[in-house]
Coordinates of C-alpha atoms and ligand atoms in Angstrom, one line a residue:
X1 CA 83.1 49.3 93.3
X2 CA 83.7 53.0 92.9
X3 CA 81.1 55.2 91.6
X4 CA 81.1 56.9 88.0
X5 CA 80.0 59.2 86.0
X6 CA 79.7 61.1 83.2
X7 CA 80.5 64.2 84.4
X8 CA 81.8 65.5 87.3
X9 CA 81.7 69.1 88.4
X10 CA 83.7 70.5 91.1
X11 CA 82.1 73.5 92.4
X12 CA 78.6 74.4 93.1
X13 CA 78.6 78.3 92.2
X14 CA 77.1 79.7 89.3
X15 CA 79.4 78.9 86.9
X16 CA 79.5 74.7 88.1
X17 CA 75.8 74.6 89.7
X18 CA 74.8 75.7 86.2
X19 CA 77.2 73.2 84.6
X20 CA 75.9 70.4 86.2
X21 CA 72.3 70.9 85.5
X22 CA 73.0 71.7 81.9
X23 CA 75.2 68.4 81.6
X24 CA 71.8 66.5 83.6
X25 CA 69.5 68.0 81.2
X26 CA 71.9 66.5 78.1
X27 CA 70.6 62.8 79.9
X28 CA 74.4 62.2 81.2
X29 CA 75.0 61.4 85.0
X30 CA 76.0 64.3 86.8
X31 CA 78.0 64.9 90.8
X32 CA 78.4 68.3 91.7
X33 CA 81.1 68.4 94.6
X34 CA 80.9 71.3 96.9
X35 CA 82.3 72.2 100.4
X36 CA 81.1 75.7 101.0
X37 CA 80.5 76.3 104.4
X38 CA 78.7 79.5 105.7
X39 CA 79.6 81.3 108.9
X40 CA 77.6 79.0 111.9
X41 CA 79.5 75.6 110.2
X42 CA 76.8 74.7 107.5
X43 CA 77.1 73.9 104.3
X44 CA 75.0 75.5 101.2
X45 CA 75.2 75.2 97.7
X46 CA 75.2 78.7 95.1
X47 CA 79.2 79.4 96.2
X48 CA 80.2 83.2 96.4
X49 CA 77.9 84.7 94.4
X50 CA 74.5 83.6 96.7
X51 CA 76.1 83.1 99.8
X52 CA 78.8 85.9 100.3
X53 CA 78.9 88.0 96.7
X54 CA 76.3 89.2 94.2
X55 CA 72.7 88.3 96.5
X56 CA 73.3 89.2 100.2
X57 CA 75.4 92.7 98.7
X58 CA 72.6 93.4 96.4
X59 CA 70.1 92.3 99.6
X60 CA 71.8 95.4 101.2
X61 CA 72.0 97.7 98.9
X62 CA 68.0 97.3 98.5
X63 CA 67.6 98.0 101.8
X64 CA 69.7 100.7 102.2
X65 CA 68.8 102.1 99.6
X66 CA 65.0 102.3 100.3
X67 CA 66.4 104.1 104.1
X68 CA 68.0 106.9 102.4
X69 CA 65.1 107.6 100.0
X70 CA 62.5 107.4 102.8
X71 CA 64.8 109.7 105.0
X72 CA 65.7 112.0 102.3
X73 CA 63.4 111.2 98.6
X74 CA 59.7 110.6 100.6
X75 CA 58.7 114.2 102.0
X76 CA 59.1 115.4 97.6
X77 CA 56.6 112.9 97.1
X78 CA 54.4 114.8 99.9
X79 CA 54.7 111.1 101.7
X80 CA 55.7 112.2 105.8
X81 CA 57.0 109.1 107.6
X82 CA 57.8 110.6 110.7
X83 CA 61.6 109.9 111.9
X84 CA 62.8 106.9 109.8
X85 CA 64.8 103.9 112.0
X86 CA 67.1 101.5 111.0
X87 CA 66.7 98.0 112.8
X88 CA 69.9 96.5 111.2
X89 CA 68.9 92.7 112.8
X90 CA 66.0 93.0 111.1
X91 CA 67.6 93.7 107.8
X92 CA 70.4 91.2 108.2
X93 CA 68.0 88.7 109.3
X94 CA 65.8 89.4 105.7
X95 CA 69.4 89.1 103.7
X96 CA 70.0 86.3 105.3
X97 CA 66.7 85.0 104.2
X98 CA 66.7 85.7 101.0
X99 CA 70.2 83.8 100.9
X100 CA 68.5 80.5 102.9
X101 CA 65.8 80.7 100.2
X102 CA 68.2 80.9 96.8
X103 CA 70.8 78.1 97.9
X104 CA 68.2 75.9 99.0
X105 CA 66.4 76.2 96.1
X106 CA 69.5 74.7 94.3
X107 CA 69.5 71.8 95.9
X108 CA 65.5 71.3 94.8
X109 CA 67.3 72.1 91.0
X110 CA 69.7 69.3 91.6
X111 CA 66.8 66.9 92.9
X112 CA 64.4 67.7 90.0
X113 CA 67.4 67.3 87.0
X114 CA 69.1 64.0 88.9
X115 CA 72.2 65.8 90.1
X116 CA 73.8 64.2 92.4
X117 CA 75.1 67.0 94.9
X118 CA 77.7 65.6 97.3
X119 CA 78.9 67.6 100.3
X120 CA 82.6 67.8 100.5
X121 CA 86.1 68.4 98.8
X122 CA 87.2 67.6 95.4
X123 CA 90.5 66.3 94.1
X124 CA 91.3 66.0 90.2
X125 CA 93.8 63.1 90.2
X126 CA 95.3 61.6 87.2
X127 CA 93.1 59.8 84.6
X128 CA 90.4 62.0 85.4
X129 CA 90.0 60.5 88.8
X130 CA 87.8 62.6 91.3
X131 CA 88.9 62.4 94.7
X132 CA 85.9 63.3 96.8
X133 CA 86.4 63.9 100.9
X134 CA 83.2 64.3 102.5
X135 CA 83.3 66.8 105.5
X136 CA 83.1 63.8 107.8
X137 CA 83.7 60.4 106.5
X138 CA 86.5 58.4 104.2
X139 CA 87.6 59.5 101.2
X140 CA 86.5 57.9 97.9
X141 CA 87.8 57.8 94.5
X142 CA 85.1 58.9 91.8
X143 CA 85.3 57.7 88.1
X144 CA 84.6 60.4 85.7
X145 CA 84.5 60.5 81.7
X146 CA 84.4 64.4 81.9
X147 CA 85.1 66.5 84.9
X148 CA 84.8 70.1 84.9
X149 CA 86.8 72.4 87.5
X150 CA 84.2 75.5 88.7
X151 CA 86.4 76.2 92.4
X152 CA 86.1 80.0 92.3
X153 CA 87.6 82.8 93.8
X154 CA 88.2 84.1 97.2
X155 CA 89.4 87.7 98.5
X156 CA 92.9 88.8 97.9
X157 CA 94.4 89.6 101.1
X158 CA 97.1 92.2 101.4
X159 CA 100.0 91.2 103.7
X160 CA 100.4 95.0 104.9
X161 CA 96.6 94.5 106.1
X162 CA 95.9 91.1 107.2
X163 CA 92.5 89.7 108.1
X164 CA 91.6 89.8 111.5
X165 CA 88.3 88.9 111.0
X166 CA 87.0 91.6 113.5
X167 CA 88.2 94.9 112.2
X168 CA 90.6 94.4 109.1
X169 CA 88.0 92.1 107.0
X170 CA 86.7 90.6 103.8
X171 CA 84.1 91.7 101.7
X172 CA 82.2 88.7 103.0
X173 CA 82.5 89.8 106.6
X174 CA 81.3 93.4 105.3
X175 CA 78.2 92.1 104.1
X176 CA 77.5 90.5 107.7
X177 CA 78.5 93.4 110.0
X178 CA 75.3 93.6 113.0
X179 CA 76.1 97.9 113.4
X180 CA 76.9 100.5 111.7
X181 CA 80.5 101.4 111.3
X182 CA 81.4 105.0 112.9
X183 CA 84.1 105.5 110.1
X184 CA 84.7 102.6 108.1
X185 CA 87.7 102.5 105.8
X186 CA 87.8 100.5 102.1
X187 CA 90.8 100.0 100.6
X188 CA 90.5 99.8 96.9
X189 CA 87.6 101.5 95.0
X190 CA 86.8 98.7 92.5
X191 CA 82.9 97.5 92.1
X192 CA 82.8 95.8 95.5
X193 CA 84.5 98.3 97.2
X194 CA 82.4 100.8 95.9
X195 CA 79.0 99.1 96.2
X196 CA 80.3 98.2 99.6
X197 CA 80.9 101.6 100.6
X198 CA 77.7 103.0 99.4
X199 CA 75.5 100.6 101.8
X200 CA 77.4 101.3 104.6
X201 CA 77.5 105.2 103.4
X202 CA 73.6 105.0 103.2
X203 CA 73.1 103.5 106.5
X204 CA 74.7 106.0 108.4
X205 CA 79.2 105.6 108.3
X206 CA 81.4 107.6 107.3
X207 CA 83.4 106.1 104.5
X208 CA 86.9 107.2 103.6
X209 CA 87.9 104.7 100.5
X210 CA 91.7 104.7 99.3
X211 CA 92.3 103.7 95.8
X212 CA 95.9 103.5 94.6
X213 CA 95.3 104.4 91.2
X214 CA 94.7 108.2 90.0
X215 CA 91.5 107.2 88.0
X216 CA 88.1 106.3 89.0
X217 CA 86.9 103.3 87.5
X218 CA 89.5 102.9 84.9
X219 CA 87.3 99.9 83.2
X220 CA 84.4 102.0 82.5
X221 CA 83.9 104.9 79.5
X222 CA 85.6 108.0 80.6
X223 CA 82.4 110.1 80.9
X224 CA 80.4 107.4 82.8
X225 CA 83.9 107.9 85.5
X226 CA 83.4 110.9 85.5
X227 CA 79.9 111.3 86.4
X228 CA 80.5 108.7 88.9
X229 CA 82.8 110.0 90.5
X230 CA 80.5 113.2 90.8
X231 CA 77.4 111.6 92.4
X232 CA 79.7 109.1 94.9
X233 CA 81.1 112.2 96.5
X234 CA 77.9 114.1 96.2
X235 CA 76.5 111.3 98.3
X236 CA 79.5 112.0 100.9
X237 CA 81.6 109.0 100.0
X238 CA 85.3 110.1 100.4
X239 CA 87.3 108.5 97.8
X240 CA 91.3 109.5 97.6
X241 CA 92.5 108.5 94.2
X242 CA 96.7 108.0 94.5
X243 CA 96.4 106.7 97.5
X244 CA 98.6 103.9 98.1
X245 CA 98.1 101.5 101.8
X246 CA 101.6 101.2 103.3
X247 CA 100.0 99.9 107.2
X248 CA 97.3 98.8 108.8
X249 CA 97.2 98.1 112.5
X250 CA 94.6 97.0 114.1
X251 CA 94.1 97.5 118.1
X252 CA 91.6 97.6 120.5
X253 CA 89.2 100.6 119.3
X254 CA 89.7 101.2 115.6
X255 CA 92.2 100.4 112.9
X256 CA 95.2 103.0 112.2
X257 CA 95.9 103.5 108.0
X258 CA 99.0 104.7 106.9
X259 CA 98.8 105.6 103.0
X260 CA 101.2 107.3 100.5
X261 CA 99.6 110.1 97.9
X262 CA 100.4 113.2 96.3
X263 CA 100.8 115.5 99.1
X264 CA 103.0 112.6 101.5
X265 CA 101.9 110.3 103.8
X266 CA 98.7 110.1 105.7
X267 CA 97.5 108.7 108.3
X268 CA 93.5 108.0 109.2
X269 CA 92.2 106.4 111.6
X270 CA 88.7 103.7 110.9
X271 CA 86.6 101.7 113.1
X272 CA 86.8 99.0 110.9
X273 CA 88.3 98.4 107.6
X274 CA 87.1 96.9 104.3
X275 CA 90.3 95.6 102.2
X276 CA 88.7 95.2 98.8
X277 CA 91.5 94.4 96.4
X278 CA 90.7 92.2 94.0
X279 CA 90.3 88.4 94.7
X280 CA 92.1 85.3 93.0
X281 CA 91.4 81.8 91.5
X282 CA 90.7 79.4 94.2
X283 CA 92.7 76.5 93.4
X284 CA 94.3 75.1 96.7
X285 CA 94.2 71.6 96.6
X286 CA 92.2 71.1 93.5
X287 CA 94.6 68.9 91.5
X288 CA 97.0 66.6 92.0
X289 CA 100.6 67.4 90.6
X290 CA 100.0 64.9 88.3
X291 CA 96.8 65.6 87.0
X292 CA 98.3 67.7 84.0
X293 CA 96.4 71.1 85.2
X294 CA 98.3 74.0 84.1
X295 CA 98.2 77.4 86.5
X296 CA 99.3 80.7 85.0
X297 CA 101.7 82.5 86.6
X298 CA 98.7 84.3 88.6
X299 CA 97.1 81.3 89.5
X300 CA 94.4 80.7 86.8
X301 CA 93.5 77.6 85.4
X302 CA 95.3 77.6 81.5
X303 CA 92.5 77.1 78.9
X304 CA 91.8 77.5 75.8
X305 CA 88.9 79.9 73.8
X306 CA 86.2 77.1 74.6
X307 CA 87.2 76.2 78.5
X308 CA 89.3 72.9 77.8
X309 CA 92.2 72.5 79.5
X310 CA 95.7 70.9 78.7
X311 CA 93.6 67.2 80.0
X312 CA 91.3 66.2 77.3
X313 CA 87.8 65.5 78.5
X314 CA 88.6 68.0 81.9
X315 CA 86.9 72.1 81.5
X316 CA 87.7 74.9 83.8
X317 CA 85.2 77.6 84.1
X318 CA 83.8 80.8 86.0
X319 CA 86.3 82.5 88.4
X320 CA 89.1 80.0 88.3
X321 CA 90.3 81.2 84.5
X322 CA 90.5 84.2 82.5
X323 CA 87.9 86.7 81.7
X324 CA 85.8 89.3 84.3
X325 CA 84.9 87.6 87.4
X326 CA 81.6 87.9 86.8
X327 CA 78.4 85.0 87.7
X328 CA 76.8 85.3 84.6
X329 CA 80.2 85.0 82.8
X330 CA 80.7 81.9 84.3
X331 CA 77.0 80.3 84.0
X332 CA 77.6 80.9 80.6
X333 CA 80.9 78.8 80.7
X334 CA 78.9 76.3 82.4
X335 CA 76.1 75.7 79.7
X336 CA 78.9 76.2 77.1
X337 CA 81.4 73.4 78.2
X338 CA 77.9 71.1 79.0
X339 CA 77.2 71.4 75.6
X340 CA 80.3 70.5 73.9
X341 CA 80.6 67.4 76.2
X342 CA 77.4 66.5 75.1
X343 CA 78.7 66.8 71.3
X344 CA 77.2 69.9 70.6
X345 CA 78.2 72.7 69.3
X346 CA 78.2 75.9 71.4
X347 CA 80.3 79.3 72.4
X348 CA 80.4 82.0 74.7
X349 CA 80.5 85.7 73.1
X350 CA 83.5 87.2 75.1
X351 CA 82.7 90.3 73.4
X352 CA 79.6 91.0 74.5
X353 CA 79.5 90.1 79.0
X354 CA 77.4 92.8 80.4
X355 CA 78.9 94.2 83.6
X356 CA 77.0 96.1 86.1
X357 CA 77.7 98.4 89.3
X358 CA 75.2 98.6 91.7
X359 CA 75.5 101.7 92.9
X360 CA 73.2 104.7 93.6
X361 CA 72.5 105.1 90.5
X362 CA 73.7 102.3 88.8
X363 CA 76.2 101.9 85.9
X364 CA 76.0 99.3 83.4
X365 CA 78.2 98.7 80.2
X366 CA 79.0 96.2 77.7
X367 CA 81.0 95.9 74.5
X368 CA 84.1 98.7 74.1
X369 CA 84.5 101.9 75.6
X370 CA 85.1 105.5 73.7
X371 CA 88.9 105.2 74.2
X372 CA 89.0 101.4 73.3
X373 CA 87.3 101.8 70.0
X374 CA 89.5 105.5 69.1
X375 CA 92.5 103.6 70.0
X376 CA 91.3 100.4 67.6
X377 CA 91.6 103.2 64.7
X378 CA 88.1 102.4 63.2
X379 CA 86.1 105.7 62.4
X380 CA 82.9 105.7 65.0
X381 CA 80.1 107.7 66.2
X382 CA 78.3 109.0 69.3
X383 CA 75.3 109.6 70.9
X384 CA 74.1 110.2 74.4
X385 CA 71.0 110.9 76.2
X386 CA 70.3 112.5 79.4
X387 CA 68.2 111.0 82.1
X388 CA 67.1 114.3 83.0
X389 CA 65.5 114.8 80.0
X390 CA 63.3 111.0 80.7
X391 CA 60.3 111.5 81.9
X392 CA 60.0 108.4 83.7
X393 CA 63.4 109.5 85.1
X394 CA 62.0 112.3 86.3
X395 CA 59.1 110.8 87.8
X396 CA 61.3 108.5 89.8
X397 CA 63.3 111.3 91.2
X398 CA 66.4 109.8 89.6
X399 CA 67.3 112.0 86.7
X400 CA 71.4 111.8 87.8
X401 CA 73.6 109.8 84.7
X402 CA 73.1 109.3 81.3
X403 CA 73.3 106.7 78.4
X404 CA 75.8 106.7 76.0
X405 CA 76.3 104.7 72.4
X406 CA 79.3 104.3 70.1
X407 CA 79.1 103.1 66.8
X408 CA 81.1 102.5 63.5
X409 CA 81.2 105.3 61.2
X410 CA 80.9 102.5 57.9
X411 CA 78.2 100.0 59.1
X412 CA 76.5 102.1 62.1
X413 CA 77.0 98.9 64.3
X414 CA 77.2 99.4 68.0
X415 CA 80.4 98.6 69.6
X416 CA 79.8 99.9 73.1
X417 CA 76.9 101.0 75.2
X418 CA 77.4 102.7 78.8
X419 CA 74.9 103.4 80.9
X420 CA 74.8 105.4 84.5
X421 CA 71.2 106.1 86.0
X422 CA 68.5 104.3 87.3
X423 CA 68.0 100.7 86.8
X424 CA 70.6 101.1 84.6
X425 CA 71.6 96.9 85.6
X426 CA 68.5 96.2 83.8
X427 CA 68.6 98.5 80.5
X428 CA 71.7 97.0 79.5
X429 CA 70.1 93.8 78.6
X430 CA 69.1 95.9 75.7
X431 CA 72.1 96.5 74.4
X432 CA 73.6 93.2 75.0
X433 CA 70.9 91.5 72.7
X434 CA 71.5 94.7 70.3
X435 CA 75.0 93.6 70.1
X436 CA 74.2 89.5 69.9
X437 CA 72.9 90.4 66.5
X438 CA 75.4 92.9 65.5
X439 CA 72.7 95.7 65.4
X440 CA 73.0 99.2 64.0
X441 CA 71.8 102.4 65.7
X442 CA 69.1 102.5 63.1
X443 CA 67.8 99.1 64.1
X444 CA 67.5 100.8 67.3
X445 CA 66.2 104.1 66.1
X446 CA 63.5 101.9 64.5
X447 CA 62.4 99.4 67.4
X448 CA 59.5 101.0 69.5
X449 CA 60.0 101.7 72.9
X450 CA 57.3 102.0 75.6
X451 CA 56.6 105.3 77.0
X452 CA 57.6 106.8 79.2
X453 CA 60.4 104.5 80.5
X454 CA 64.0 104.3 80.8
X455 CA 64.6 102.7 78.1
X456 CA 63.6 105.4 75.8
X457 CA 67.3 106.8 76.7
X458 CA 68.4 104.0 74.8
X459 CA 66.1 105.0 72.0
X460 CA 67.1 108.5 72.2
X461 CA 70.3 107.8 72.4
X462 CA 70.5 105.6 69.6
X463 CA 69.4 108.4 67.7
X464 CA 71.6 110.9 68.9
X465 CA 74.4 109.2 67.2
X466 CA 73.1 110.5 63.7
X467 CA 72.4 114.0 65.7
X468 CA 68.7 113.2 65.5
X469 CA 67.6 113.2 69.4
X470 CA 63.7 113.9 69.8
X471 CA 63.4 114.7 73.1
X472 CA 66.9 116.7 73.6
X473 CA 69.0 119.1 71.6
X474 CA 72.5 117.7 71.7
X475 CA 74.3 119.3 69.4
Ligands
LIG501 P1 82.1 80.6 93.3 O1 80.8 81.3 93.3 O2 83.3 81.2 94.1 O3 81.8 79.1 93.7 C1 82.8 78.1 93.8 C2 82.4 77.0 94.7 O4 83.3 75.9 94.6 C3 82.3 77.4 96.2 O5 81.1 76.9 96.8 C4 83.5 76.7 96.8 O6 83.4 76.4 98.2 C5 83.6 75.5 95.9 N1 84.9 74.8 95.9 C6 86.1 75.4 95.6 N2 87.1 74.4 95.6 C7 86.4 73.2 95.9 C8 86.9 71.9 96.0 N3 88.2 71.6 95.8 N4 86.0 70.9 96.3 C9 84.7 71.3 96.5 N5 84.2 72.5 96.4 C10 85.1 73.5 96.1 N6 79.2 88.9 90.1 C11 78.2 89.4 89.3 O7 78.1 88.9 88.2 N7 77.3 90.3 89.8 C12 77.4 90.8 91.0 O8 76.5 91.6 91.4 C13 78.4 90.4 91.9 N8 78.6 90.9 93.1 C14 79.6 90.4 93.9 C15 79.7 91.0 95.2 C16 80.6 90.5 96.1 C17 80.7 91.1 97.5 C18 81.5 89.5 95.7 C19 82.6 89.0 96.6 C20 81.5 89.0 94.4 C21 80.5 89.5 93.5 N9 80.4 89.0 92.2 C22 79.4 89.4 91.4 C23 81.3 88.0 91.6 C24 80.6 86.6 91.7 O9 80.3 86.3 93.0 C25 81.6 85.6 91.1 O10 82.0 86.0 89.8 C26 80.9 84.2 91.0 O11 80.5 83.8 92.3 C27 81.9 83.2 90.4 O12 81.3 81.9 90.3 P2 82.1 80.6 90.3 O13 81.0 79.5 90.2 O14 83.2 80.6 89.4 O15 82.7 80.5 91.8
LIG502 P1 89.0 95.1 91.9 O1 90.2 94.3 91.4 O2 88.1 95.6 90.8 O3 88.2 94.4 93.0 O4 89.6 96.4 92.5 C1 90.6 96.4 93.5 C2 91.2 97.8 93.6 O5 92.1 97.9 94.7 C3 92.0 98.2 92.4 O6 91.5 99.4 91.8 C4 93.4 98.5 93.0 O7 94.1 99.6 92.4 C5 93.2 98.8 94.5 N1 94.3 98.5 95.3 C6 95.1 97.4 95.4 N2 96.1 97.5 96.3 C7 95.9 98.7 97.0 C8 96.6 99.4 98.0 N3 97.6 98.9 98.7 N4 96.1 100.7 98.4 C9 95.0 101.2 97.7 N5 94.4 100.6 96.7 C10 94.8 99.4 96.3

């Protein structure tokens, strides 16, 4: 007899590992199918974002980061180290550590919720059959009352720079590299080329990255861009903006680039080179031409405001449909379309996903930018705040960036906060909760922050929107 369930989740990153234990802890039976394999064969659970995305990047940019403060930041502090090294085993032997230790620990969260994870490929068929392949043995067919579809995304490769997997390579590949890059070369200056770049910038390469477009960070609040792009070449990242790839050839020694941009074309010449742009839905083999899955015309699974597809009882979350390609985004999706299989009622606020750079010094945003909300036509306000005029700032050596609010004119609610400084990932949660309960600037200008800490830029900047800064004359 074949084996049911209630729901089955297709996809074990953090959009369907999240899924799954939501739907467990609703009492239905739950499979999670998931055939991620690392780089020596084995399989592990957590997808992109803990195997080859947000942990192992965010692994190195800790570690690099603390190298170019010790070499550069310590001596201010009066603290002599002597000639700082860089063991790069060592440190790609504690990312991969700290990897080993989060995807295992999902499979101890499957174990404790009764999740049944099962190793192997899955195949939405008609009826809301699951065809499961494990990666050695027979297929089986899987009953399901719900399934929900998590597959992901993987790097978009450009056909003018194919993978080689030795020196034209994946964002994946870049996070595994066992030396230093000479000159490494990034193509495309989005937030993983970026964040990319900066590691490898702070551990010792020379990093030329070409971006097509003629505008830094074209997402993010003009004056956040700006500064940005300020402190990146500051910190001896070269980034040429217009700069359209036309070649890459790889041979024996180094890579040869061959890009268009406002004075002609160019040619460099890279060790290795990082093509960063963009990635896509992951949906080879995921359903069955008959299953009734619709793909847009760029690939993404077709669904509607609360993840349902065109298939009643089958969802579609995280990477694989519309929205930032973001973790959190989809972990959200995940608890969201767990809850409405379980009868309940539940949503995800679009309008408020915090995204985050993690660069030296951070940016972090959320809700609409300057130009957004002056091209909505609704009357709005401004403040920002300095943090070079923080003390704790100041104190941490990190006084670069700023934090900036908009607000309506009418109702003083926020619509967008940008932040660039320290830490500035982790102020931001601020503003996200400000903005899950519509708050004002006053509610801000009246909740009491700690002192002295970061997030008294928030305070201060909450207040400079009615031009009533304490700690900094802004007008
Ligand atoms: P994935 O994490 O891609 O997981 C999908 C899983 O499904 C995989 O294990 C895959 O093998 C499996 N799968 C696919 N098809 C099948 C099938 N048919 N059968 C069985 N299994 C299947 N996001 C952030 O929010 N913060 C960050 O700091 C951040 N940093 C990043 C850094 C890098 C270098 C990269 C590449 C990405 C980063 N991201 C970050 C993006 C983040 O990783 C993704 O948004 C997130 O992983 C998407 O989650 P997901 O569950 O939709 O898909
Ligand atoms: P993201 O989608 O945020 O990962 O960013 C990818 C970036 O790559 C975008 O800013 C694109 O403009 C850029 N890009 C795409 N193709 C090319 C190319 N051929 N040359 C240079 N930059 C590119």
């Amino acid at each position: 007899m074949s084996k049911s369930f209630d729901v089955v989740v297709i996809g074990a990153g953090p959009a369907g590992y999240i899924a799954a234990i939501r739907a467990a802890q609703h009492g239905m039976t739950v499979a999670c199918i998931d055939e991620w394999q690392n780089k020596d064969g084995k399989h592990a659970f957590g997808g992109t974002c803990l195997n080859a995305g947000c942990i192992p990047s965010k692994a190195l940019l800790e570690s690099s980061e603390l190298f170019h403060r010790a070499k550069h930041e310590f001596k201010k502090h009066g603290i002599m180290v002597g000639a700082v090294e860089l063991d790069i085993a060592a440190m790609q032997k504690r990312r991969a550590s700290i990897v080993r230790q989060l995807t295992g620990g999902i499979g101890g969260l499957f174990k404790a919720n009764k999740v049944e994870g099962l190793v192997g490929h899955g195949k939405l068929l008609a009826g809301k059959k699951v065809e499961f392949t494990p990666a050695a043995g027979e297929a089986e067919i899987i009953d399901a009352r719900h399934v929900i579809l998590a597959p992901g995304s993987t790097p978009m490769e450009l056909k003018l720079a194919p993978f080689d997997d030795d020196r034209i390579v994946d964002s994946w590949s870049a996070l595994e590299f066992d030396e230093v890059p000479e000159h490494l070369g990034v193509i495309g200056a989005g937030i993983i080329g970026l964040e990319l770049g900066s590691v490898w910038a702070r551990l010792g390469s020379k990093v030329t990255v070409l971006e097509a477009m003629d505008e830094l960070l074209f997402m993010t609040d003009r004056d956040v861009a700006s500064v940005a792009g300020k402190e990146f070449r500051k910190q001896g990242l070269d980034i040429r903006l217009g700069a359209k790839v036309t070649s890459a050839k790889a041979g024996k020694k180094g890579v040869k680039v061959e890009f268009d941009d406002a004075s002609g074309e160019q040619v460099i010449d890279v060790d290795i080179l990082i093509v960063a742009v963009g990635r896509r839905p992951f949906t080879d083999d995921l359903c069955a031409e008959d299953s009734g899955i619709q793909l847009d015309e760029r690939g993404f699974i077709v669904v509607d405001d609360a993840c349902r597809t065109r298939v009643k009882g089958v969802f579609a979350i995280g990477d694989c449909v519309r929205g930032p390609m973001l973790a959190h985004k989809g972990s959200e999706e995940g608890v969201m379309a767990a809850d409405l299989i379980a009868g309940e009622s539940s949503e995800v606020n679009y309008d408020v996903v915090p995204s985050v750079i993690y660069t030296a010094p951070e940016i972090a945003w959320v809700g609409k930018t300057e130009d957004e909300v002056k091209a909505s036509g609704r009357p709005y306000k401004t403040g920002s705040f300095p943090f070079a005029a923080s003390g704790r700032a100041k104190v941490m050596e990190q006084t670069s960036g700023m934090v900036k609010v908009i607000a309506a004119k009418d109702d003083d609610e926020i619509l967008g906060v940008h932040i660039i400084g320290p830490m500035a990932g982790e102020l931001i949660a601020e503003a996200v909760l400000a903005m899950e309960f519509s708050a004002s600037t006053e509610d801000v200008q009246r909740t009491i922050h700690a002192h002295p800490s970061l997030a008294e830029a928030i305070h201060e900047a909450a207040l400079a929107a009615d031009n009533r800064a304490l700690n900094f004359v802004n007008r």
